[in-house]
Amino acid sequence: MAHTVPPTPPGPVGSQYCVCKVELSVCGQNLLDRDVTSKSDPFCVLFMEVSGKWVELDRTETAVNNLNPAFAKKFIVDYHFEEVQKLKFALFDQDKSSMQLYEHDFLGEFSCTLGMIVSSKKITRTLLLGNGKPAGKGMITIAAQELSDNRVITLSMAGRKLDKKDLFGKSDPFLEFHKPGDDGKWMLVHRTEVIKYTLDPIWKAFTVPLVSLCDGDVEKLIKVVCYDYDSDGGHDFIGEFQTSVARMCEAQDALPLELECINPKKQKKKKNYKNSGIIIVKSCKITRDFSFLDYILGGCQLMFTVGIDFTASNGNPRDPSSLHYINPMGTNEYLSAIWAVGQIIQDYDSDKMFPALGFGAQLPPDWKVSHEFAINFNPTNPFCSGVEGIVQAYSACLPHIRFYGPTNFSPIINHVARFAAQATQQEAASQYFILLIITDGVISDMDETRHAVVQASKLPMSIIIVGVGNADFAAMEFLDGDSRVLRSNTGEEAVRDIVQFVPFRDFRNAPKETLAKAVLAELPQQVVQYFKHQNLPPINSEPA
C-alpha cells in the first residue's frame, strides 16, 4: 500500500498534506565491468528506508553495453520536509531477465537522505561495495528537480523515409528527447520504444511532465535524436533536429507538423543532401495532471459518514468481554477506529457535521430490527458535530438499543451512495463521500453488498472497513479489490477499487497514527482517480 498521507496532528490543510514530488535523474560514470565479452549492462534500483528496512521503490531501464549510463527513467519520490527520508541507489549489471536482484552482478551503491540531494540539487559521489570500499572508479550523479508544475505533455510522433541503416533489411528506429542541462550539456529526458523493420515508424503516444521535457518553458529548445536500434547497444545515428514545445504544439490532428531529420556529417559530405527522413509530430497536447492536493485546495469537501455494527455477536456492552464495552479509559476498538479516521478527515469538511448510522440492532419502542438508523435517534437529522459528537452519540445510544442481527452492509452503502449520486449533478469536483464501516465480522448480505459496492464505484465515494475483534475477515479482503477486480453477483465489474479493509488487531499495539495511515493510504488516489475519470478539474484551477 502506498503511504500517501503523512501522519501529523490535525492542522491547516496546506501544511498537513502538502507533499511535493521530487524527480531524481541518475547517471553513472566509470562503472565496474562485470561482463567478459562486452561491457556491463547497468540498471539502477532505488530503495527507501521504511521502519529500519530497505524497501524497493523503483528501478530504471537497463543501459546495454555502457559503463557511463544516463538513465532515461526518472525516480519520482514524495518529499516530506519533516521526515528524514533515507535513500539508497544500487547499480547492478543485468545478466538475466529475472526480477530478483541476487541474479545480477552488483556494481556498487550510494546512500544518503533526500534532503541532502534536494539541498545540493545535484551530487556526484563514489559508489561503494558491500564491504564499504570503493567500487573501482565508479561514480554516481543524482540531480533533483521539484515537480511542482503539474502540467504534462502528450506527444504522438511518427517518421517517414528514414535512412536505412541495416545491411539486410530496414532500420529499427527510436527517438530520444534531450533538454539543455545547467552545465550546458544535453540531458536525456525520454526515449521512445523501438519500432522494428521500418523506415516509416509510428510510435506510441507518450506523456511526460512538462518540467521534465523543457523545465516548464515551452520556448526552450529541445533536441530530438533518431537512432537505429542495435541489440549490442551500439545504436546507429540516423539524424536529429532542434525544436521547442511551443513549435510542436502547432501540430493539429488534421495538420501534423513535419520536421527534417538531419545527419550533420552527411550534410557536410554530400552536396545534394536533403535530409535523413522526416519526423512528424502528429499531435502535441498540454494538460494538467491534478493531484489530491489540487482537488482539496480547489475546494473539494470530504463528506464523512460512520456506520457502526450493533449485531449480537459483539457481546453485551455491559460485559467487559464485549467489543462495545467502554473500558475505564473511556475507549474500545470501535471508538479507537472512529477517532483514528475521523480526526484526519474532519479537517476536510467545513461544517464538520457527520451522519453516524448504526445497523443490526432492535430499536425502541417497537424493537424492530434496523440496518440504517441514526445513532442520535433523530432520523431527519442524523448529523453529529465533529468526531466528539459521534463519540457522544455512540456512548449515549448503547443502553437504549438491543444488539441483534444479521450483519447487512448494503443498506448503509446505498444510503451514502444516494447522497453521492446527488452530488454528481453539480458536475464539479466539489464533494467526495467516505463511508467508514466498523464491524466485528461476517457479512450476511454478501451478494447485495457486492452489488452495492460495484454501483458505488461509479460515484464520488470510497468505503473504509475496519474489522474489530478476532473474527475471520476473509469476506472483507474479498471486497477490498487490491488483488483482483471486484464483481457483483451478476458479473458486473467495479470500475475502480473503492474499498479499503484493515483489521484493527494488526494495530492494537501500534502508535495511533499508524491505523490512520493504513486506512487512508489509498484514499487520495481514489479521489483523484474518480475526478479524472469524470474529466473534472479542481474547482479553482487554471487552464494548462
XYZ file of C-alpha atoms in Angstrom:
544
model
C 0.000 0.000 0.000
C 1.392 3.382 -0.900
C 1.541 5.684 2.107
C 0.273 8.855 0.521
C -0.805 10.520 3.741
C 1.797 11.526 6.320
C 0.678 11.139 9.961
C 0.563 14.547 11.614
C -1.845 16.074 14.088
C -4.732 17.972 12.535
C -3.552 21.346 11.284
C -4.126 23.661 8.366
C -4.828 21.824 5.124
C -1.793 23.175 3.293
C 0.800 22.096 5.822
C -0.662 18.703 6.572
C -0.986 17.192 3.138
C 1.417 19.290 1.108
C 3.561 16.555 -0.385
C 5.952 17.824 -3.029
C 7.068 15.413 -5.697
C 10.755 15.361 -6.480
C 12.145 13.879 -9.691
C 15.592 12.265 -9.420
C 17.753 11.773 -12.545
C 20.600 9.267 -12.265
C 23.838 8.893 -14.275
C 26.743 6.523 -13.681
C 30.413 7.086 -14.526
C 33.267 4.541 -14.893
C 31.184 1.636 -13.628
C 32.798 -1.737 -12.945
C 32.989 -4.010 -15.969
C 31.452 -7.356 -14.985
C 30.969 -8.862 -18.451
C 33.735 -10.933 -20.027
C 32.983 -10.388 -23.709
C 31.365 -6.938 -23.565
C 30.766 -4.048 -21.175
C 28.311 -4.157 -18.237
C 24.574 -3.648 -18.857
C 23.719 -1.495 -15.819
C 20.389 -0.609 -14.250
C 19.769 1.381 -11.064
C 17.429 0.431 -8.205
C 16.149 2.991 -5.683
C 15.418 1.881 -2.111
C 13.899 3.889 0.744
C 14.276 3.031 4.418
C 10.894 2.215 5.952
C 10.825 1.156 9.643
C 14.504 0.195 9.556
C 14.224 -1.905 6.363
C 15.192 -1.042 2.784
C 12.130 -1.172 0.516
C 12.488 -1.026 -3.266
C 10.673 1.978 -4.749
C 11.523 1.671 -8.418
C 14.197 0.755 -10.959
C 15.458 2.259 -14.204
C 15.721 0.666 -17.605
C 18.890 -1.291 -18.492
C 21.596 0.550 -20.455
C 23.103 -2.062 -22.782
C 26.914 -2.267 -23.018
C 27.514 1.032 -21.239
C 29.826 1.933 -18.331
C 28.690 5.600 -18.339
C 24.889 5.345 -18.456
C 22.423 8.238 -18.358
C 19.133 6.623 -17.421
C 16.011 7.911 -19.179
C 13.651 6.571 -16.488
C 13.365 9.066 -13.634
C 12.629 8.274 -9.997
C 9.722 10.266 -8.582
C 9.675 10.477 -4.776
C 7.306 12.179 -2.329
C 9.301 14.740 -0.367
C 8.338 15.274 3.286
C 10.267 18.174 4.741
C 9.562 16.992 8.305
C 10.910 13.440 7.849
C 14.384 12.004 7.431
C 13.971 10.042 4.201
C 16.901 7.685 3.727
C 17.532 6.586 0.143
C 19.868 4.004 -1.377
C 20.839 3.887 -5.060
C 22.183 0.467 -6.057
C 23.563 -0.373 -9.505
C 23.517 -3.869 -10.994
C 24.742 -5.453 -14.214
C 21.771 -7.195 -15.838
C 22.629 -10.834 -16.517
C 19.241 -12.481 -16.863
C 15.682 -11.356 -17.350
C 15.000 -12.134 -13.661
C 13.424 -9.525 -11.344
C 15.423 -10.997 -8.401
C 18.371 -8.717 -7.664
C 20.651 -11.531 -6.447
C 20.596 -12.910 -10.005
C 22.505 -9.829 -11.241
C 26.101 -8.680 -10.584
C 26.390 -5.842 -8.056
C 28.177 -2.706 -9.346
C 28.094 -0.565 -6.183
C 25.735 1.601 -4.172
C 25.394 5.008 -2.565
C 23.174 6.013 0.390
C 22.091 9.476 1.508
C 18.994 11.409 2.561
C 16.597 13.011 0.103
C 17.168 16.322 1.913
C 20.865 16.106 1.063
C 20.143 15.729 -2.675
C 17.474 18.444 -2.660
C 19.657 20.987 -0.826
C 22.559 20.412 -3.287
C 20.308 19.975 -6.365
C 23.000 17.739 -7.904
C 25.554 15.482 -6.233
C 28.305 13.206 -7.553
C 29.620 10.550 -5.169
C 31.756 7.406 -5.144
C 29.948 4.089 -5.437
C 30.722 1.659 -2.620
C 30.766 -2.126 -2.487
C 29.112 -4.131 0.307
C 32.327 -4.007 2.366
C 32.371 -0.194 2.289
C 35.286 0.002 -0.174
C 35.038 1.960 -3.446
C 33.580 0.072 -6.442
C 36.618 0.726 -8.660
C 36.430 4.241 -10.084
C 32.622 4.050 -10.235
C 30.726 7.258 -9.507
C 27.042 8.185 -9.389
C 25.466 11.552 -10.163
C 21.971 12.332 -8.891
C 20.103 15.502 -9.881
C 16.855 16.591 -8.194
C 14.003 18.641 -9.566
C 10.778 19.549 -7.822
C 7.711 18.577 -9.835
C 5.549 21.435 -8.628
C 4.352 22.254 -12.163
C 1.510 19.779 -12.705
C 1.352 20.219 -16.495
C 2.001 17.146 -18.620
C 2.657 16.954 -22.346
C 1.345 14.152 -24.556
C 3.191 13.683 -27.842
C 2.290 11.456 -30.758
C 5.250 11.010 -33.148
C 5.908 9.264 -36.454
C 8.647 9.096 -39.097
C 8.777 8.954 -42.888
C 11.517 7.794 -45.277
C 14.172 7.483 -42.575
C 17.675 6.438 -43.670
C 18.213 2.701 -43.988
C 20.935 1.611 -41.556
C 20.788 -2.192 -41.607
C 22.532 -4.161 -44.390
C 19.831 -6.795 -44.576
C 16.505 -5.093 -44.116
C 15.251 -1.741 -42.863
C 16.079 0.298 -39.753
C 14.717 -0.251 -36.220
C 14.146 3.405 -35.279
C 13.608 5.024 -31.892
C 13.681 8.654 -30.723
C 15.449 10.325 -27.814
C 14.395 13.714 -26.418
C 17.056 15.869 -24.739
C 16.926 19.225 -22.957
C 19.851 21.542 -22.150
C 21.234 20.859 -18.637
C 22.614 23.545 -16.281
C 26.134 22.530 -17.327
C 25.408 23.265 -20.997
C 25.321 19.575 -21.954
C 22.250 17.873 -23.375
C 20.371 15.779 -20.818
C 18.278 12.761 -21.837
C 14.613 13.171 -20.892
C 12.678 10.461 -22.735
C 13.323 7.522 -25.039
C 10.538 6.045 -27.167
C 10.079 2.354 -27.843
C 11.838 0.753 -30.832
C 9.738 0.080 -33.954
C 11.253 -2.877 -35.794
C 11.957 -3.176 -39.564
C 10.531 0.085 -40.883
C 11.568 3.426 -42.350
C 8.071 4.857 -41.639
C 7.607 4.277 -37.903
C 4.584 5.302 -35.874
C 5.481 5.490 -32.198
C 3.013 5.094 -29.350
C 1.816 8.373 -27.867
C 3.607 9.128 -24.590
C 3.060 11.531 -21.714
C 5.814 13.184 -19.642
C 5.771 16.035 -17.107
C 6.358 19.359 -18.888
C 9.015 20.161 -16.261
C 10.936 17.038 -17.333
C 10.831 17.852 -21.033
C 11.637 21.578 -21.036
C 11.751 22.764 -17.380
C 8.215 24.084 -17.947
C 9.489 26.608 -20.536
C 7.651 25.965 -23.817
C 10.055 28.221 -25.758
C 13.182 26.333 -24.600
C 14.999 24.451 -27.378
C 14.926 20.691 -27.097
C 16.873 18.234 -29.224
C 15.245 15.162 -30.787
C 17.625 12.428 -31.988
C 16.663 9.431 -34.116
C 18.650 6.191 -33.846
C 18.574 2.748 -35.408
C 18.468 0.219 -32.542
C 21.212 -2.409 -32.232
C 20.937 -5.175 -29.645
C 24.628 -4.757 -28.687
C 23.985 -1.187 -27.512
C 25.898 0.427 -30.404
C 22.877 2.245 -31.849
C 23.403 3.905 -35.258
C 22.731 7.628 -35.548
C 20.098 8.456 -38.194
C 19.629 12.183 -37.649
C 18.495 14.953 -35.310
C 16.777 18.322 -35.125
C 16.049 21.005 -32.556
C 12.622 22.391 -31.812
C 10.543 23.716 -28.910
C 7.310 22.620 -27.224
C 5.656 25.815 -28.494
C 6.570 24.823 -32.070
C 5.423 21.207 -31.599
C 2.103 22.463 -30.215
C 1.362 23.890 -33.683
C 0.636 20.297 -34.711
C -3.078 19.617 -35.051
C -4.750 16.243 -35.555
C -5.664 17.231 -39.108
C -2.447 19.186 -39.746
C 0.645 17.392 -38.424
C 3.966 19.224 -38.092
C 6.832 17.859 -40.228
C 10.466 18.362 -39.167
C 13.540 17.370 -41.159
C 15.838 14.846 -39.511
C 19.417 15.922 -40.299
C 22.706 13.997 -40.140
C 25.344 16.830 -39.985
C 28.191 14.563 -41.277
C 26.197 13.548 -44.356
C 25.129 17.175 -44.834
C 28.804 18.273 -44.990
C 29.885 15.448 -47.316
C 27.049 15.397 -49.847
C 26.145 18.435 -51.918
C 22.684 17.230 -52.845
C 21.857 16.007 -49.270
C 18.323 16.940 -48.285
C 17.664 15.066 -45.038
C 17.761 11.642 -43.416
C 13.988 11.466 -43.296
C 11.096 13.373 -41.798
C 9.937 13.232 -38.182
C 6.243 14.014 -37.846
C 4.589 15.496 -34.760
C 1.091 14.065 -35.207
C -0.271 15.776 -32.107
C 1.039 17.662 -29.101
C -1.255 18.460 -26.166
C -0.527 20.070 -22.807
C -2.880 19.222 -19.943
C -2.735 19.368 -16.154
C -2.211 16.230 -14.105
C -4.063 17.207 -10.946
C -3.109 15.792 -7.557
C -5.180 15.081 -4.452
C -3.862 18.330 -3.006
C -5.001 20.264 -6.109
C -8.553 18.992 -5.582
C -8.512 19.739 -1.848
C -7.072 23.234 -2.358
C -9.602 23.672 -5.167
C -12.348 23.420 -2.554
C -13.367 19.742 -2.678
C -15.044 18.696 0.582
C -14.652 15.193 2.020
C -18.048 14.112 3.359
C -17.591 11.620 6.188
C -20.217 9.077 7.367
C -19.757 6.377 10.022
C -21.610 3.038 10.036
C -21.446 1.041 13.304
C -22.165 -2.673 13.719
C -24.563 -3.347 16.643
C -25.146 -7.065 15.988
C -25.399 -9.599 18.838
C -22.007 -11.191 18.054
C -20.352 -8.102 19.567
C -21.488 -9.202 23.055
C -23.470 -7.331 25.715
C -21.974 -3.812 26.026
C -22.167 -4.076 29.850
C -19.906 -7.155 29.793
C -16.146 -6.362 29.798
C -15.603 -9.040 27.114
C -17.902 -7.179 24.671
C -16.364 -5.270 21.783
C -18.774 -2.417 22.629
C -17.761 -2.357 26.331
C -16.345 1.062 27.136
C -13.338 0.433 29.385
C -12.288 2.638 32.345
C -10.043 4.575 29.933
C -13.262 5.588 28.134
C -12.496 3.720 24.933
C -12.901 0.488 22.945
C -11.907 -0.659 19.449
C -14.952 0.999 17.841
C -14.093 4.343 19.420
C -10.393 3.983 18.544
C -11.275 3.419 14.872
C -13.676 6.397 14.838
C -11.004 8.652 16.352
C -8.183 7.431 14.111
C -10.009 8.054 10.849
C -12.279 10.895 11.898
C -9.654 13.206 13.320
C -7.834 13.315 9.966
C -10.880 13.530 7.693
C -12.676 16.173 9.768
C -10.159 18.774 8.586
C -11.553 18.486 5.076
C -15.209 19.153 5.841
C -16.008 22.794 6.505
C -19.132 22.291 8.644
C -17.782 19.199 10.474
C -21.285 17.708 10.702
C -21.127 13.938 10.196
C -24.006 11.444 9.876
C -23.451 8.481 12.236
C -25.548 5.392 11.469
C -25.990 2.024 13.162
C -27.061 -1.368 11.804
C -28.102 -4.795 13.127
C -29.969 -3.646 16.261
C -33.558 -3.623 17.527
C -34.786 -0.116 18.285
C -37.304 1.198 20.818
C -40.224 1.490 21.132
C -41.386 -1.417 18.925
C -37.986 -3.269 18.841
C -37.905 -3.686 15.081
C -34.522 -4.535 13.534
C -32.940 -1.657 11.617
C -29.982 -1.706 9.221
C -29.635 2.053 8.903
C -30.643 4.097 11.931
C -29.350 7.408 13.238
C -27.425 6.703 16.442
C -28.679 10.049 17.818
C -32.235 8.701 17.227
C -33.036 11.693 15.020
C -33.748 10.213 11.545
C -34.308 13.597 9.893
C -31.026 14.962 11.267
C -28.504 12.137 11.880
C -25.610 14.615 11.981
C -23.133 14.746 14.857
C -20.885 17.715 15.473
C -17.296 16.653 14.842
C -15.740 13.386 15.933
C -16.572 14.255 19.549
C -20.253 14.410 18.583
C -20.078 10.911 17.061
C -18.376 9.548 20.185
C -21.014 11.116 22.476
C -23.943 9.855 20.356
C -22.396 6.369 20.259
C -21.959 6.183 24.056
C -25.441 7.586 24.658
C -27.222 5.122 22.338
C -25.670 1.887 23.732
C -28.034 1.457 26.734
C -31.143 2.092 24.602
C -30.799 -0.497 21.827
C -30.793 -4.304 21.694
C -27.999 -5.962 19.733
C -29.442 -8.307 17.158
C -28.637 -9.191 13.520
C -27.990 -10.070 10.738
C -24.876 -8.135 9.574
C -26.181 -6.313 6.497
C -23.858 -3.736 4.881
C -25.797 -2.893 1.731
C -28.450 -0.561 3.287
C -25.793 1.820 4.682
C -23.678 1.686 1.482
C -26.776 2.504 -0.585
C -27.722 5.269 1.895
C -24.414 7.110 1.329
C -24.479 6.294 -2.412
C -27.770 8.203 -2.744
C -26.070 11.394 -1.484
C -23.006 10.770 -3.661
C -25.297 10.364 -6.701
C -26.958 13.723 -5.901
C -23.503 15.366 -5.746
C -22.712 14.217 -9.313
C -25.482 16.500 -10.596
C -23.265 19.505 -9.795
C -20.749 18.255 -12.402
C -17.890 19.720 -10.372
C -15.179 18.295 -8.122
C -16.904 19.677 -5.043
C -17.746 16.677 -2.833
C -16.335 13.206 -2.232
C -18.021 10.809 0.216
C -16.221 8.494 2.632
C -18.097 5.774 4.490
C -16.316 4.221 7.464
C -17.914 0.887 8.437
C -16.730 -0.661 11.714
C -17.778 -4.283 12.125
C -16.962 -7.399 14.115
C -17.416 -9.969 11.427
C -19.004 -11.879 8.669
C -21.326 -10.112 6.186
C -24.775 -11.693 5.891
C -25.838 -9.947 2.661
C -22.703 -10.552 0.571
C -24.442 -10.540 -2.846
C -26.318 -7.295 -2.113
C -23.127 -5.728 -0.682
C -21.080 -6.690 -3.743
C -23.757 -5.166 -5.962
C -23.861 -2.001 -3.821
C -20.040 -1.604 -3.963
C -19.936 -2.115 -7.745
C -22.636 0.576 -8.206
C -20.889 2.899 -5.716
C -17.612 2.560 -7.656
C -19.192 4.799 -10.334
C -19.793 7.557 -7.748
C -17.582 10.023 -5.814
C -17.344 7.635 -2.887
C -14.923 5.364 -1.009
C -15.595 2.771 1.687
C -13.253 2.061 4.570
C -13.942 -1.093 6.602
C -12.253 -1.590 9.964
C -12.674 -5.095 11.361
C -12.686 -5.224 15.181
C -12.310 -8.340 17.326
C -10.767 -11.625 16.232
C -13.268 -12.948 13.649
C -12.426 -14.342 10.209
C -12.356 -11.349 7.866
C -11.837 -13.230 4.562
C -15.011 -11.691 3.067
C -13.715 -8.175 3.761
C -10.442 -8.941 1.975
C -12.578 -10.075 -0.958
C -14.362 -6.682 -1.099
C -11.011 -4.841 -0.995
C -10.091 -5.223 -4.660
C -6.315 -4.862 -4.215
C -5.543 -8.289 -5.642
C -8.376 -8.665 -8.165
C -11.293 -6.699 -9.580
C -14.490 -6.974 -7.524
C -17.502 -8.284 -9.445
C -21.165 -8.168 -8.473
C -23.169 -11.400 -8.351
C -24.360 -10.626 -11.909
C -20.742 -10.426 -13.124
C -20.560 -6.608 -13.469
C -17.069 -5.322 -12.620
C -16.305 -2.420 -10.295
C -14.962 0.473 -12.398
C -12.368 1.185 -9.675
C -11.286 -0.188 -6.312
C -13.096 1.856 -3.635
C -12.905 -0.448 -0.590
C -10.012 -0.387 1.862
C -10.129 -3.024 4.612
C -7.896 -3.196 7.680
C -8.193 -5.484 10.714
C -7.878 -3.448 13.928
C -5.988 -6.303 15.619
C -2.952 -5.559 13.426
C -2.721 -2.119 15.050
C -3.582 -2.823 18.695
C -0.056 -2.154 19.900
C 0.945 0.369 17.242
C 1.031 4.168 17.568
C -2.388 5.737 16.905
C -1.326 7.376 13.629
C -0.370 4.027 12.053
C -4.008 2.912 11.821
C -4.984 6.204 10.185
C -2.089 5.900 7.735
C -3.069 2.346 6.731
C -6.776 3.145 6.499
C -6.357 6.344 4.496
C -3.404 5.177 2.376
C -5.416 4.607 -0.800
C -7.910 7.430 -0.366
C -6.044 10.296 -2.124
C -5.535 8.237 -5.272
C -9.186 7.093 -5.179
C -10.333 10.739 -5.076
C -8.040 11.758 -7.956
C -8.918 8.661 -9.985
C -12.653 9.376 -9.735
C -12.487 13.046 -10.771
C -10.029 12.313 -13.608
C -12.288 9.530 -14.850
C -15.109 12.089 -14.976
C -12.821 14.710 -16.626
C -13.475 17.089 -13.740
C -10.662 19.531 -12.901
C -10.358 21.083 -9.410
C -12.948 23.843 -8.987
C -10.474 26.734 -8.913
C -7.939 25.507 -11.462
C -6.207 27.445 -14.210
C -6.204 26.054 -17.763
C -2.906 24.423 -18.833
